[in-house]
mmCIF file of C-alpha atoms in Angstrom:
data_model
loop_
_atom_site.group_PDB
_atom_site.id
_atom_site.type_symbol
_atom_site.label_atom_id
_atom_site.label_comp_id
_atom_site.label_asym_id
_atom_site.label_seq_id
_atom_site.Cartn_x
_atom_site.Cartn_y
_atom_site.Cartn_z
ATOM 1 C CA MET A 177 0.000 0.000 0.000
ATOM 2 C CA THR A 178 1.599 3.266 -1.119
ATOM 3 C CA PHE A 179 1.933 6.222 1.199
ATOM 4 C CA GLU A 180 -0.168 8.419 -1.095
ATOM 5 C CA PHE A 181 -3.047 5.947 -0.877
ATOM 6 C CA LYS A 182 -2.760 5.497 2.888
ATOM 7 C CA ASN A 183 -2.724 9.254 3.321
ATOM 8 C CA ASN A 184 -6.059 9.557 1.508
ATOM 9 C CA ILE A 185 -8.050 6.638 2.905
ATOM 10 C CA ASP A 186 -10.034 8.886 5.245
ATOM 11 C CA LYS A 187 -10.889 11.229 2.365
ATOM 12 C CA LEU A 188 -11.999 8.260 0.260
ATOM 13 C CA GLY A 189 -14.256 7.031 3.060
ATOM 14 C CA THR A 190 -15.779 10.430 3.811
ATOM 15 C CA ALA A 191 -16.300 11.276 0.141
ATOM 16 C CA GLY A 192 -17.903 7.872 -0.394
ATOM 17 C CA LEU A 193 -20.098 8.500 2.630
ATOM 18 C CA PHE A 194 -21.516 11.725 1.228
ATOM 19 C CA LEU A 195 -21.798 10.412 -2.329
ATOM 20 C CA THR A 196 -23.764 7.425 -1.063
ATOM 21 C CA ALA A 197 -26.099 9.804 0.770
ATOM 22 C CA ILE A 198 -26.485 12.174 -2.189
ATOM 23 C CA PHE A 199 -27.330 9.335 -4.567
ATOM 24 C CA SER A 200 -29.754 7.759 -2.086
ATOM 25 C CA PRO A 201 -32.286 10.571 -1.550
ATOM 26 C CA CYS A 202 -34.976 8.224 -0.237
ATOM 27 C CA CYS A 203 -32.746 7.265 2.689
ATOM 28 C CA PHE A 204 -31.294 10.751 3.149
ATOM 29 C CA PRO A 205 -33.959 13.395 2.393
ATOM 30 C CA LEU A 206 -31.580 16.241 3.249
ATOM 31 C CA PHE A 207 -29.542 15.368 0.155
ATOM 32 C CA ALA A 208 -32.560 14.968 -2.131
ATOM 33 C CA PHE A 209 -31.981 18.473 -3.507
ATOM 34 C CA GLY A 210 -28.436 17.533 -4.523
ATOM 35 C CA ALA A 211 -29.690 14.412 -6.261
ATOM 36 C CA SER A 212 -32.360 16.434 -8.063
ATOM 37 C CA ALA A 213 -29.678 18.842 -9.275
ATOM 38 C CA PHE A 214 -28.064 15.864 -11.016
ATOM 39 C CA GLY A 215 -31.438 14.900 -12.483
ATOM 40 C CA LEU A 216 -31.626 11.732 -10.421
ATOM 41 C CA GLY A 217 -34.871 12.441 -8.578
ATOM 42 C CA SER A 218 -35.581 9.445 -6.353
ATOM 43 C CA PHE A 219 -32.962 7.266 -8.039
ATOM 44 C CA GLU A 220 -31.263 4.821 -5.665
ATOM 45 C CA LEU A 221 -27.719 4.154 -6.860
ATOM 46 C CA PHE A 222 -27.062 1.162 -4.618
ATOM 47 C CA GLY A 223 -30.617 -0.005 -3.993
ATOM 48 C CA GLY A 224 -30.836 -2.398 -1.059
ATOM 49 C CA TRP A 225 -27.075 -2.165 -0.523
ATOM 50 C CA THR A 226 -27.188 1.536 0.342
ATOM 51 C CA MET A 227 -26.910 1.297 4.130
ATOM 52 C CA TRP A 228 -24.290 -1.467 4.000
ATOM 53 C CA ILE A 229 -22.103 0.620 1.707
ATOM 54 C CA PHE A 230 -22.793 3.689 3.840
ATOM 55 C CA GLN A 231 -21.595 1.885 6.973
ATOM 56 C CA ALA A 232 -18.551 0.500 5.150
ATOM 57 C CA MET A 233 -17.566 4.047 4.190
ATOM 58 C CA ILE A 234 -17.803 5.076 7.845
ATOM 59 C CA LEU A 235 -15.372 2.320 8.828
ATOM 60 C CA ILE A 236 -13.027 3.196 5.948
ATOM 61 C CA SER A 237 -13.028 6.845 7.003
ATOM 62 C CA VAL A 238 -12.282 6.089 10.662
ATOM 63 C CA GLY A 239 -9.655 3.513 9.653
ATOM 64 C CA GLY A 240 -7.940 6.079 7.429
ATOM 65 C CA LEU A 241 -7.927 8.600 10.260
ATOM 66 C CA TYR A 242 -6.288 6.037 12.537
ATOM 67 C CA ILE A 243 -3.586 5.322 9.953
ATOM 68 C CA SER A 244 -2.899 9.061 9.724
ATOM 69 C CA TYR A 245 -2.842 9.319 13.523
ATOM 70 C CA ARG A 246 -0.042 6.748 13.678
ATOM 71 C CA ARG A 247 2.069 9.154 11.619
ATOM 72 C CA HIS A 248 1.226 12.614 12.943
ATOM 73 C CA ARG A 249 0.121 11.552 16.484
ATOM 74 C CA CYS A 250 -2.613 14.177 16.648
ATOM 75 C CA MET A 251 -5.698 12.837 18.440
ATOM 76 C CA TYR A 252 -8.146 15.573 17.408
ATOM 77 C CA PRO A 253 -9.439 13.909 14.197
ATOM 78 C CA LEU A 254 -10.070 10.618 16.002
ATOM 79 C CA LEU A 255 -11.651 12.356 18.992
ATOM 80 C CA ILE A 256 -14.213 13.808 16.587
ATOM 81 C CA ALA A 257 -14.541 10.854 14.213
ATOM 82 C CA ILE A 258 -15.095 8.033 16.713
ATOM 83 C CA PRO A 259 -18.032 9.703 18.543
ATOM 84 C CA SER A 260 -19.440 10.777 15.163
ATOM 85 C CA ALA A 261 -19.335 7.209 13.869
ATOM 86 C CA ALA A 262 -20.846 5.970 17.136
ATOM 87 C CA ILE A 263 -23.715 8.462 16.758
ATOM 88 C CA ILE A 264 -24.454 7.167 13.258
ATOM 89 C CA PHE A 265 -24.474 3.518 14.333
ATOM 90 C CA TYR A 266 -26.578 4.355 17.379
ATOM 91 C CA ALA A 267 -29.110 6.213 15.237
ATOM 92 C CA TYR A 268 -29.285 3.362 12.737
ATOM 93 C CA TYR A 269 -29.420 0.377 15.080
ATOM 94 C CA PHE A 270 -30.764 1.587 18.423
ATOM 95 C CA SER A 271 -32.634 4.876 18.156
ATOM 96 C CA LYS A 272 -36.431 4.601 17.983
ATOM 97 C CA SER A 273 -36.915 8.327 17.451
ATOM 98 C CA GLU A 274 -38.459 9.628 14.246
ATOM 99 C CA ASN A 275 -35.660 12.196 14.199
ATOM 100 C CA SER A 276 -32.861 9.617 14.168
ATOM 101 C CA THR A 277 -31.987 10.697 10.623
ATOM 102 C CA TYR A 278 -30.781 14.005 12.039
ATOM 103 C CA LEU A 279 -28.366 12.110 14.274
ATOM 104 C CA ILE A 280 -26.987 10.441 11.164
ATOM 105 C CA TYR A 281 -26.527 13.855 9.537
ATOM 106 C CA LEU A 282 -24.768 15.076 12.675
ATOM 107 C CA GLY A 283 -22.390 12.113 12.586
ATOM 108 C CA MET A 284 -21.717 12.611 8.884
ATOM 109 C CA PHE A 285 -20.730 16.233 9.316
ATOM 110 C CA GLY A 286 -18.615 15.243 12.315
ATOM 111 C CA LEU A 287 -16.666 12.860 10.069
ATOM 112 C CA PHE A 288 -16.376 15.623 7.485
ATOM 113 C CA ILE A 289 -14.874 17.974 10.073
ATOM 114 C CA ALA A 290 -12.515 15.241 11.322
ATOM 115 C CA THR A 291 -11.319 14.635 7.760
ATOM 116 C CA GLY A 292 -10.667 18.349 7.306
ATOM 117 C CA ILE A 293 -8.639 18.548 10.505
ATOM 118 C CA ASN A 294 -6.724 15.429 9.516
ATOM 119 C CA TYR A 295 -5.907 16.981 6.145
ATOM 120 C CA TYR A 296 -4.507 20.015 7.929
ATOM 121 C CA ARG A 297 -2.419 17.849 10.277
ATOM 122 C CA ASN A 298 -1.050 15.837 7.354
ATOM 123 C CA LYS A 299 -0.053 19.034 5.558
ATOM 124 C CA LEU A 300 1.475 20.385 8.751
ATOM 125 C CA HIS A 301 3.648 17.300 9.178
ATOM 126 C CA GLY A 302 4.431 16.948 5.487
ATOM 127 C CA ASN A 303 3.557 14.162 3.070
ATOM 128 C CA CYS A 304 6.615 12.074 3.728
ATOM 129 C CA ASP A 305 6.632 8.288 3.920
ATOM 130 C CA THR A 306 10.122 8.220 5.463
ATOM 131 C CA CYS A 307 9.340 10.683 8.244
ATOM 132 C CA VAL A 308 8.548 9.964 11.884
ATOM 133 C CA ILE A 309 7.793 11.948 15.004
ATOM 134 C CA TYR A 310 10.936 12.344 17.122
ATOM 135 C CA GLU A 311 10.775 14.274 20.398
ATOM 136 C CA GLY A 312 7.475 15.767 19.270
ATOM 137 C CA LYS A 313 8.781 16.960 15.899
ATOM 138 C CA ASN A 314 8.673 15.588 12.371
ATOM 139 C CA VAL A 315 12.041 14.274 11.159
ATOM 140 C CA GLU A 316 13.272 12.710 7.934
ATOM 141 C CA LEU A 317 14.954 9.311 8.302
ATOM 142 C CA GLU A 318 16.135 8.818 4.723
ATOM 143 C CA SER A 319 19.627 10.091 4.010
ATOM 144 C CA THR A 320 22.000 9.453 1.108
ATOM 145 C CA ILE A 321 25.600 8.896 2.161
ATOM 146 C CA THR A 322 28.355 9.858 -0.285
ATOM 147 C CA CYS A 323 31.711 8.186 0.203
ATOM 148 C CA PRO A 324 34.466 10.856 0.149
ATOM 149 C CA ASN A 325 36.934 8.281 -1.188
ATOM 150 C CA CYS A 326 35.124 6.938 -4.283
ATOM 151 C CA ASN A 327 32.045 9.186 -4.473
ATOM 152 C CA HIS A 328 29.744 6.166 -4.247
ATOM 153 C CA LYS A 329 26.262 7.061 -3.045
ATOM 154 C CA LYS A 330 23.806 4.939 -1.120
ATOM 155 C CA THR A 331 20.492 5.820 0.473
ATOM 156 C CA GLU A 332 19.996 4.524 3.999
ATOM 157 C CA MET A 333 17.376 4.777 6.735
ATOM 158 C CA MET A 334 18.733 6.391 9.889
ATOM 159 C CA PRO A 335 17.934 4.839 13.277
ATOM 160 C CA THR A 336 16.195 6.952 15.908
ATOM 161 C CA ASN A 337 17.643 5.197 18.949
ATOM 162 C CA ALA A 338 21.363 5.450 18.151
ATOM 163 C CA CYS A 339 23.863 7.331 16.014
ATOM 164 C CA VAL A 340 26.000 5.576 13.426
ATOM 165 C CA PHE A 341 29.677 6.183 14.208
ATOM 166 C CA PHE A 342 31.109 3.801 11.618
ATOM 167 C CA TYR A 343 29.928 3.104 8.089
ATOM 168 C CA GLU A 344 31.600 0.918 5.465
ATOM 169 C CA CYS A 345 31.279 1.976 1.841
ATOM 170 C CA GLU A 346 29.944 -0.990 -0.097
ATOM 171 C CA ASN A 347 31.930 0.046 -3.177
ATOM 172 C CA CYS A 348 35.491 0.718 -1.977
ATOM 173 C CA LYS A 349 35.160 -0.765 1.541
ATOM 174 C CA THR A 350 36.452 2.435 3.142
ATOM 175 C CA ARG A 351 35.364 2.689 6.762
ATOM 176 C CA LEU A 352 33.889 6.119 7.313
ATOM 177 C CA ARG A 353 33.927 7.959 10.616
ATOM 178 C CA PRO A 354 32.312 11.258 11.635
ATOM 179 C CA LEU A 355 34.273 14.402 10.873
ATOM 180 C CA GLU A 356 35.414 16.547 13.771
ATOM 181 C CA GLY A 357 32.445 18.324 15.291
ATOM 182 C CA ASP A 358 29.892 15.875 13.896
ATOM 183 C CA CYS A 359 28.172 13.195 15.946
ATOM 184 C CA CYS A 360 27.674 10.567 13.246
ATOM 185 C CA VAL A 361 28.456 9.643 9.655
ATOM 186 C CA TYR A 362 25.091 10.970 8.475
ATOM 187 C CA CYS A 363 25.919 14.437 9.780
ATOM 188 C CA SER A 364 29.264 14.309 7.958
ATOM 189 C CA TYR A 365 28.456 12.543 4.690
ATOM 190 C CA GLY A 366 24.675 12.325 4.440
ATOM 191 C CA THR A 367 22.193 14.522 2.618
ATOM 192 C CA VAL A 368 20.103 14.648 5.811
ATOM 193 C CA LYS A 369 21.508 14.979 9.312
ATOM 194 C CA CYS A 370 20.543 12.610 12.126
ATOM 195 C CA PRO A 371 17.219 13.006 14.022
ATOM 196 C CA PRO A 372 18.671 14.694 17.151
ATOM 197 C CA ILE A 373 20.305 17.396 15.032
ATOM 198 C CA GLN A 374 17.124 17.880 12.981
ATOM 199 C CA VAL A 375 15.105 18.684 16.110
ATOM 200 C CA GLY A 376 17.845 20.893 17.540
ATOM 201 C CA SER A 377 18.831 18.686 20.466
ATOM 202 C CA ASP A 378 22.251 17.444 21.520
ATOM 203 C CA CYS A 379 24.135 14.927 19.441
ATOM 204 C CA CYS A 380 23.780 11.249 20.209
ATOM 205 C CA LYS A 381 25.657 10.167 23.291
#
């Protein structure tokens, strides 16, 4: 699963949620006007499958928000999305009120808001599949080391729990060490410095 796809699962779910509602005006009267604008009238796109697809889109949306949370570690989208999804399921399965449809609308717009906040958090932390949160900040782990002896380049993933003091060039077998003043070989020969330096903390000890 590519990063671009994972980063858009919540949008896919939420968009599918609203499209299902718009193209199912009999189940969602509030969206009947939108369906009429498309000349669909009372057309049911999914027929008897409407509510099953609708619920699947809810789960896809919440699942996508959780995947995003694991990267940016911001709880706000989930804190909105989970209660919103719970409201929808409660209205559909347990509520006996004639106004339960309004609870479903409330949950839908809650998921919409959660998706918007998640989009903002993803943009804030950058769309980077080799980035992680380190000491509360977003850092890049991918760095390309260039051997000063033979100019051979190789892209590596930096660890977050230790600095690399020695690195052997796979081409000329030269054993690289940090230059004076640097804490690791990535700071000396890499295109990206190590995580502690990126966040402005002390070098690895």
